[in-house]
mmCIF file of C-alpha atoms in Angstrom:
data_model
loop_
_atom_site.group_PDB
_atom_site.id
_atom_site.type_symbol
_atom_site.label_atom_id
_atom_site.label_comp_id
_atom_site.label_asym_id
_atom_site.label_seq_id
_atom_site.Cartn_x
_atom_site.Cartn_y
_atom_site.Cartn_z
ATOM 1 C CA MET U 1 -13.333 -14.776 -16.485
ATOM 2 C CA SER U 2 -14.106 -17.409 -19.124
ATOM 3 C CA TYR U 3 -12.009 -20.437 -20.105
ATOM 4 C CA SER U 4 -11.002 -18.774 -23.384
ATOM 5 C CA ASP U 5 -9.682 -15.712 -21.512
ATOM 6 C CA ILE U 6 -7.585 -17.912 -19.234
ATOM 7 C CA LEU U 7 -6.248 -19.784 -22.280
ATOM 8 C CA VAL U 8 -5.269 -16.530 -24.014
ATOM 9 C CA ILE U 9 -3.438 -15.290 -20.896
ATOM 10 C CA ALA U 10 -1.607 -18.614 -20.527
ATOM 11 C CA MET U 11 -0.547 -18.544 -24.189
ATOM 12 C CA GLY U 12 0.665 -14.961 -23.799
ATOM 13 C CA LEU U 13 2.799 -15.825 -20.761
ATOM 14 C CA THR U 14 4.210 -18.840 -22.617
ATOM 15 C CA ALA U 15 5.121 -16.633 -25.587
ATOM 16 C CA VAL U 16 6.919 -14.160 -23.281
ATOM 17 C CA MET U 17 8.892 -17.015 -21.673
ATOM 18 C CA ILE U 18 9.867 -18.414 -25.081
ATOM 19 C CA LEU U 19 10.976 -14.944 -26.179
ATOM 20 C CA GLY U 20 13.154 -14.549 -23.067
ATOM 21 C CA VAL U 21 14.770 -17.970 -23.591
ATOM 22 C CA SER U 22 15.408 -17.147 -27.263
ATOM 23 C CA ILE U 23 17.175 -13.890 -26.342
ATOM 24 C CA LEU U 24 19.416 -15.725 -23.859
ATOM 25 C CA MET U 25 20.234 -18.372 -26.471
ATOM 26 C CA LEU U 26 21.162 -15.685 -28.992
ATOM 27 C CA LYS U 27 23.542 -14.091 -26.467
ATOM 28 C CA VAL U 28 25.163 -17.463 -25.795
ATOM 29 C CA ILE U 29 25.585 -18.138 -29.518
ATOM 30 C CA LYS U 30 27.024 -14.641 -30.067
ATOM 31 C CA PHE U 31 29.530 -15.123 -27.251
ATOM 32 C CA TYR U 32 30.530 -18.569 -28.601
ATOM 33 C CA VAL U 33 31.115 -17.206 -32.115
ATOM 34 C CA LYS U 34 33.145 -14.287 -30.763
ATOM 35 C CA GLU U 35 35.373 -16.533 -28.664
ATOM 36 C CA SER U 36 35.808 -18.921 -31.596
ATOM 37 C CA VAL U 37 36.994 -16.160 -33.919
ATOM 38 C CA HIS U 38 38.906 -14.019 -31.390
ATOM 39 C CA PRO U 39 39.542 -16.034 -28.237
ATOM 40 C CA THR U 40 40.291 -14.006 -25.104
ATOM 41 C CA PRO U 41 43.906 -14.616 -24.019
ATOM 42 C CA PHE U 42 44.473 -15.624 -20.396
ATOM 43 C CA PRO U 43 46.810 -13.194 -18.585
ATOM 44 C CA SER U 44 50.166 -14.428 -17.372
ATOM 45 C CA PRO U 45 51.067 -14.273 -13.632
ATOM 46 C CA GLU U 46 53.093 -11.095 -14.261
ATOM 47 C CA GLU U 47 50.160 -9.430 -16.026
ATOM 48 C CA LYS U 48 47.823 -10.451 -13.187
ATOM 49 C CA ALA U 49 50.195 -8.864 -10.665
ATOM 50 C CA ARG U 50 50.368 -5.640 -12.700
ATOM 51 C CA GLN U 51 46.565 -5.552 -12.980
ATOM 52 C CA GLU U 52 46.179 -6.003 -9.211
ATOM 53 C CA ILE U 53 48.705 -3.223 -8.497
ATOM 54 C CA ALA U 54 46.910 -0.902 -10.919
ATOM 55 C CA LEU U 55 43.561 -1.739 -9.321
ATOM 56 C CA GLU U 56 44.903 -0.994 -5.817
ATOM 57 C CA GLN U 57 46.332 2.338 -6.986
ATOM 58 C CA ALA U 58 43.022 3.277 -8.559
ATOM 59 C CA LEU U 59 41.149 2.399 -5.352
ATOM 60 C CA ALA U 60 43.623 4.393 -3.251
ATOM 61 C CA LEU U 61 43.209 7.415 -5.533
ATOM 62 C CA LYS U 62 39.441 7.054 -5.302
ATOM 63 C CA ARG U 63 39.624 6.977 -1.507
ATOM 64 C CA LEU U 64 41.737 10.128 -1.424
ATOM 65 C CA LYS U 65 39.312 12.011 -3.631
ATOM 66 C CA PRO U 66 36.465 13.344 -1.445
ATOM 67 C CA SER U 67 32.976 12.352 -2.474
ATOM 68 C CA ILE U 68 30.135 14.798 -3.113
ATOM 69 C CA TRP U 69 28.563 13.775 0.211
ATOM 70 C CA SER U 70 31.802 14.539 2.046
ATOM 71 C CA LYS U 71 31.972 17.962 0.431
ATOM 72 C CA ILE U 72 28.363 18.760 1.339
ATOM 73 C CA MET U 73 28.732 17.577 4.935
ATOM 74 C CA GLY U 74 32.182 19.112 5.330
ATOM 75 C CA LEU U 75 33.651 15.746 6.349
ATOM 76 C CA LYS U 76 37.403 15.174 6.551
ATOM 77 C CA PRO U 77 39.072 11.795 5.956
ATOM 78 C CA ILE U 78 40.498 9.962 8.963
ATOM 79 C CA SER U 79 43.995 10.405 7.562
ATOM 80 C CA GLU U 80 43.697 14.174 8.164
ATOM 81 C CA GLU U 81 42.512 13.954 11.787
ATOM 82 C CA LYS U 82 46.007 14.552 13.134
ATOM 83 C CA ASP U 83 45.975 17.991 11.524
ATOM 84 C CA LEU U 84 42.618 18.844 13.162
ATOM 85 C CA VAL U 85 43.523 18.015 16.777
ATOM 86 C CA MET U 86 43.222 21.084 19.031
ATOM 87 C CA GLU U 87 45.870 21.964 21.616
ATOM 88 C CA HIS U 88 43.849 21.367 24.781
ATOM 89 C CA GLU U 89 43.199 17.853 26.032
ATOM 90 C CA PHE U 90 41.357 16.417 29.053
ATOM 91 C CA ASP U 91 41.648 12.943 30.526
ATOM 92 C CA GLY U 92 43.354 11.721 27.386
ATOM 93 C CA ILE U 93 40.522 12.968 25.184
ATOM 94 C CA ALA U 94 41.375 15.435 22.431
ATOM 95 C CA GLU U 95 39.001 17.615 20.451
ATOM 96 C CA LEU U 96 38.973 17.988 16.692
ATOM 97 C CA ASN U 97 38.626 21.409 15.160
ATOM 98 C CA ASN U 98 36.069 20.400 12.551
ATOM 99 C CA PRO U 99 34.540 23.357 10.711
ATOM 100 C CA THR U 100 30.770 23.833 10.575
ATOM 101 C CA PRO U 101 29.334 22.023 7.513
ATOM 102 C CA ALA U 102 28.605 24.219 4.525
ATOM 103 C CA TRP U 103 24.948 23.109 4.330
ATOM 104 C CA PHE U 104 24.376 24.227 7.927
ATOM 105 C CA MET U 105 25.888 27.636 7.281
ATOM 106 C CA VAL U 106 23.729 28.039 4.167
ATOM 107 C CA LEU U 107 20.616 27.276 6.217
ATOM 108 C CA PHE U 108 21.745 29.561 9.046
ATOM 109 C CA TYR U 109 22.368 32.587 6.848
ATOM 110 C CA GLY U 110 19.270 31.704 4.832
ATOM 111 C CA THR U 111 17.081 32.032 7.935
ATOM 112 C CA ILE U 112 18.606 35.437 8.688
ATOM 113 C CA PHE U 113 17.916 36.577 5.126
ATOM 114 C CA PHE U 114 14.355 35.253 5.276
ATOM 115 C CA ALA U 115 13.730 37.036 8.579
ATOM 116 C CA LEU U 116 14.922 40.349 7.131
ATOM 117 C CA VAL U 117 12.770 39.964 4.009
ATOM 118 C CA TYR U 118 9.755 38.964 6.131
ATOM 119 C CA MET U 119 10.174 41.944 8.459
ATOM 120 C CA PHE U 120 10.500 44.474 5.637
ATOM 121 C CA ASN U 121 7.607 42.915 3.703
ATOM 122 C CA TYR U 122 5.084 42.758 6.547
ATOM 123 C CA GLU U 123 6.225 45.282 9.154
ATOM 124 C CA VAL U 124 8.097 48.009 7.260
ATOM 125 C CA LEU U 125 6.784 48.193 3.702
ATOM 126 C CA GLY U 126 3.369 46.679 4.455
ATOM 127 C CA TRP U 127 3.204 44.783 1.169
ATOM 128 C CA GLY U 128 1.756 41.637 2.759
ATOM 129 C CA GLN U 129 -0.951 40.993 5.351
ATOM 130 C CA ASN U 130 -0.031 39.972 8.875
ATOM 131 C CA GLN U 131 -2.007 37.351 10.789
ATOM 132 C CA GLU U 132 -4.609 39.783 12.151
ATOM 133 C CA GLN U 133 -5.172 41.310 8.709
ATOM 134 C CA GLU U 134 -5.486 37.864 7.130
ATOM 135 C CA TYR U 135 -8.034 36.934 9.795
ATOM 136 C CA ASP U 136 -10.111 40.062 9.097
ATOM 137 C CA THR U 137 -9.954 39.383 5.351
ATOM 138 C CA GLU U 138 -11.103 35.781 5.814
ATOM 139 C CA ILE U 139 -13.986 36.948 8.021
ATOM 140 C CA GLU U 140 -15.102 39.361 5.294
ATOM 141 C CA GLN U 141 -14.820 36.652 2.651
ATOM 142 C CA ALA U 142 -16.834 34.272 4.827
ATOM 143 C CA ALA U 143 -19.555 36.896 5.260
ATOM 144 C CA LEU U 144 -19.723 37.456 1.500
ATOM 145 C CA ALA U 145 -19.803 33.709 0.884
ATOM 146 C CA LYS U 146 -22.639 33.362 3.397
ATOM 147 C CA GLU U 147 -24.643 36.105 1.667
ATOM 148 C CA ALA U 148 -24.099 34.444 -1.709
ATOM 149 C CA PHE U 149 -25.179 31.104 -0.249
ATOM 150 C CA LEU U 150 -28.338 32.546 1.244
ATOM 151 C CA LEU U 151 -29.266 34.280 -2.008
ATOM 152 C CA LYS U 152 -29.395 30.979 -3.895
ATOM 153 C CA PRO U 153 -32.973 29.871 -4.668
ATOM 154 C CA GLY U 154 -32.513 26.517 -2.970
ATOM 155 C CA ASN U 155 -31.540 28.214 0.287
ATOM 156 C CA ALA U 156 -34.434 30.655 0.493
ATOM 157 C CA LYS U 157 -35.531 29.291 3.872
ATOM 158 C CA ASN U 158 -32.162 30.148 5.347
ATOM 159 C CA ALA U 159 -32.159 33.702 3.956
ATOM 160 C CA VAL U 160 -34.125 35.086 6.925
ATOM 161 C CA ASN U 161 -32.003 36.543 9.736
ATOM 162 C CA GLU U 162 -32.199 39.066 12.578
ATOM 163 C CA ASN U 163 -31.752 41.937 10.133
ATOM 164 C CA ASN U 164 -34.493 41.184 7.603
ATOM 165 C CA ILE U 165 -37.139 39.221 9.526
ATOM 166 C CA GLU U 166 -40.663 40.613 9.490
ATOM 167 C CA GLN U 167 -43.561 39.662 11.712
ATOM 168 C CA SER U 168 -46.062 37.249 10.207
ATOM 169 C CA LYS U 169 -49.555 36.352 11.413
ATOM 170 C CA ASP U 170 -49.975 33.511 8.951
ATOM 171 C CA GLU U 171 -51.742 30.581 10.628
ATOM 172 C CA ALA U 172 -49.325 28.005 9.181
ATOM 173 C CA VAL U 173 -46.346 29.954 10.526
ATOM 174 C CA ILE U 174 -47.954 30.293 13.981
ATOM 175 C CA LYS U 175 -48.808 26.579 14.013
ATOM 176 C CA ASN U 176 -45.228 25.569 13.151
ATOM 177 C CA GLY U 177 -43.901 27.926 15.810
ATOM 178 C CA ALA U 178 -46.307 26.514 18.415
ATOM 179 C CA ALA U 179 -45.058 22.965 17.761
ATOM 180 C CA LEU U 180 -41.452 24.110 18.131
ATOM 181 C CA PHE U 181 -42.286 25.987 21.320
ATOM 182 C CA GLN U 182 -43.959 22.952 22.918
ATOM 183 C CA ASN U 183 -40.977 20.717 22.155
ATOM 184 C CA ARG U 184 -38.204 23.077 23.196
ATOM 185 C CA CYS U 185 -39.318 26.082 25.241
ATOM 186 C CA THR U 186 -41.916 24.849 27.749
ATOM 187 C CA PRO U 187 -39.412 23.597 30.394
ATOM 188 C CA CYS U 188 -38.259 27.181 31.002
ATOM 189 C CA HIS U 189 -41.130 29.371 29.768
ATOM 190 C CA GLY U 190 -44.152 27.191 30.524
ATOM 191 C CA GLU U 191 -46.717 25.551 28.294
ATOM 192 C CA HIS U 192 -48.468 28.857 27.579
ATOM 193 C CA GLY U 193 -45.426 31.138 27.791
ATOM 194 C CA GLN U 194 -46.331 32.193 31.334
ATOM 195 C CA GLY U 195 -42.742 31.837 32.527
ATOM 196 C CA ILE U 196 -41.122 29.359 34.947
ATOM 197 C CA VAL U 197 -37.344 29.577 35.117
ATOM 198 C CA GLY U 198 -37.377 31.873 32.111
ATOM 199 C CA PRO U 199 -39.349 35.121 31.902
ATOM 200 C CA ASN U 200 -43.018 35.551 31.068
ATOM 201 C CA LEU U 201 -43.444 35.878 27.283
ATOM 202 C CA THR U 202 -47.049 37.033 27.280
ATOM 203 C CA ASP U 203 -46.702 40.519 28.820
ATOM 204 C CA ALA U 204 -45.214 43.722 27.421
ATOM 205 C CA TYR U 205 -41.977 43.526 29.416
ATOM 206 C CA TRP U 206 -38.775 42.199 27.864
ATOM 207 C CA LEU U 207 -35.261 41.575 29.137
ATOM 208 C CA HIS U 208 -33.575 41.579 25.717
ATOM 209 C CA GLY U 209 -36.001 43.541 23.562
ATOM 210 C CA GLY U 210 -39.478 42.660 22.344
ATOM 211 C CA THR U 211 -39.335 43.493 18.635
ATOM 212 C CA VAL U 212 -39.442 40.733 16.066
ATOM 213 C CA LYS U 213 -35.732 41.266 15.350
ATOM 214 C CA ASP U 214 -34.801 41.257 19.048
ATOM 215 C CA ILE U 215 -36.674 38.027 19.761
ATOM 216 C CA PHE U 216 -35.181 36.315 16.689
ATOM 217 C CA LYS U 217 -31.687 37.352 17.786
ATOM 218 C CA THR U 218 -32.261 36.166 21.366
ATOM 219 C CA ILE U 219 -33.447 32.752 20.188
ATOM 220 C CA LYS U 220 -30.679 32.421 17.615
ATOM 221 C CA TYR U 221 -27.701 33.347 19.806
ATOM 222 C CA GLY U 222 -29.180 32.507 23.226
ATOM 223 C CA VAL U 223 -28.296 34.050 26.576
ATOM 224 C CA PRO U 224 -25.482 31.802 27.867
ATOM 225 C CA GLU U 225 -24.996 33.729 31.132
ATOM 226 C CA LYS U 226 -28.627 32.953 32.055
ATOM 227 C CA GLY U 227 -28.663 29.365 30.848
ATOM 228 C CA MET U 228 -30.425 29.844 27.500
ATOM 229 C CA ILE U 229 -28.652 27.984 24.720
ATOM 230 C CA ALA U 230 -28.109 29.271 21.168
ATOM 231 C CA TRP U 231 -30.734 27.542 19.055
ATOM 232 C CA GLU U 232 -29.018 28.333 15.753
ATOM 233 C CA LYS U 233 -27.103 25.073 16.146
ATOM 234 C CA SER U 234 -30.224 22.902 16.164
ATOM 235 C CA LEU U 235 -32.885 24.998 14.390
ATOM 236 C CA SER U 236 -32.901 26.391 10.870
ATOM 237 C CA ALA U 237 -33.349 30.116 10.286
ATOM 238 C CA GLN U 238 -36.923 29.530 9.104
ATOM 239 C CA GLN U 239 -37.731 27.535 12.247
ATOM 240 C CA ILE U 240 -36.383 30.339 14.441
ATOM 241 C CA ALA U 241 -38.534 32.790 12.468
ATOM 242 C CA ASP U 242 -41.642 30.620 13.002
ATOM 243 C CA LEU U 243 -40.892 30.367 16.710
ATOM 244 C CA THR U 244 -40.408 34.140 16.915
ATOM 245 C CA ASN U 245 -43.781 34.800 15.317
ATOM 246 C CA TYR U 246 -45.504 32.349 17.661
ATOM 247 C CA ILE U 247 -44.010 34.080 20.722
ATOM 248 C CA LEU U 248 -45.275 37.433 19.429
ATOM 249 C CA SER U 249 -48.729 35.887 19.015
ATOM 250 C CA LEU U 250 -48.778 35.196 22.771
ATOM 251 C CA GLN U 251 -48.824 38.907 23.601
ATOM 252 C CA GLY U 252 -51.769 39.794 25.837
ATOM 253 C CA SER U 253 -52.959 36.178 26.269
ATOM 254 C CA ASN U 254 -52.722 36.515 30.093
ATOM 255 C CA PRO U 255 -52.377 32.804 31.005
ATOM 256 C CA ALA U 256 -53.090 31.614 34.535
ATOM 257 C CA GLY U 257 -50.155 31.725 36.957
ATOM 258 C CA ALA U 258 -48.158 34.117 34.807
ATOM 259 C CA LYS U 259 -44.786 35.171 36.178
ATOM 260 C CA ALA U 260 -44.259 38.764 37.309
ATOM 261 C CA PRO U 261 -43.007 41.191 34.656
ATOM 262 C CA GLN U 262 -39.259 41.408 34.111
ATOM 263 C CA GLY U 263 -37.196 43.865 32.127
ATOM 264 C CA GLU U 264 -38.417 46.974 30.328
ATOM 265 C CA LYS U 265 -41.802 47.609 28.836
ATOM 266 C CA GLN U 266 -41.871 47.450 25.058
ATOM 267 C CA PRO U 267 -43.783 50.391 23.568
#
């Protein structure tokens, strides 16, 4: 902020202060002229007494008149408590028969009305969806949204899934899959897929199916009961597809120390 800007702001504030003082001076002058022309008479002691009595009567009337808050809350003035005392009394303590506030009764009957409308709408007439139906609808919408997302050109790599994957023997795909296999699968399946804790991946026997779709699905969702995690959380769909194609390329490689066959033979 430059010096000229600060000067302009200071001059503006000064002008506002001068304007405020001028307005106050005008009010003072106006009051002085009015009192000079028509001076306000001072009330006599009798008039003061009458004014005080009138003020007290007005305040008493105001106190007797219930306020809007008292009407809403159903409150009664203390002067009426003697009329609300119930007949029974215990240990010198009496109970007041105060009615339930109107706002509470409105809410109470409102909840009953809402419950009836809700029941007829969802359970009798079937106009609205209950929680289970809403859940099913949201699942369908999510599936449609996922399909639309995968169909976008920028998401082509994620379009592959267990339903549309096809086997590829492209060298680049196999190479990418081999790198993924070495980094993630060797602790359980061995460096050459011969099987260690996990099954042998080089023979024709499979525990969860040996087609390209079966292998993709097994890698994607895992086998939690046997300790295999779901790789869909850390690998993209294209990476899972590359890994699937590499595993299929191991068929018939017969590595040394291969684990005994497990599962059913894939035709």
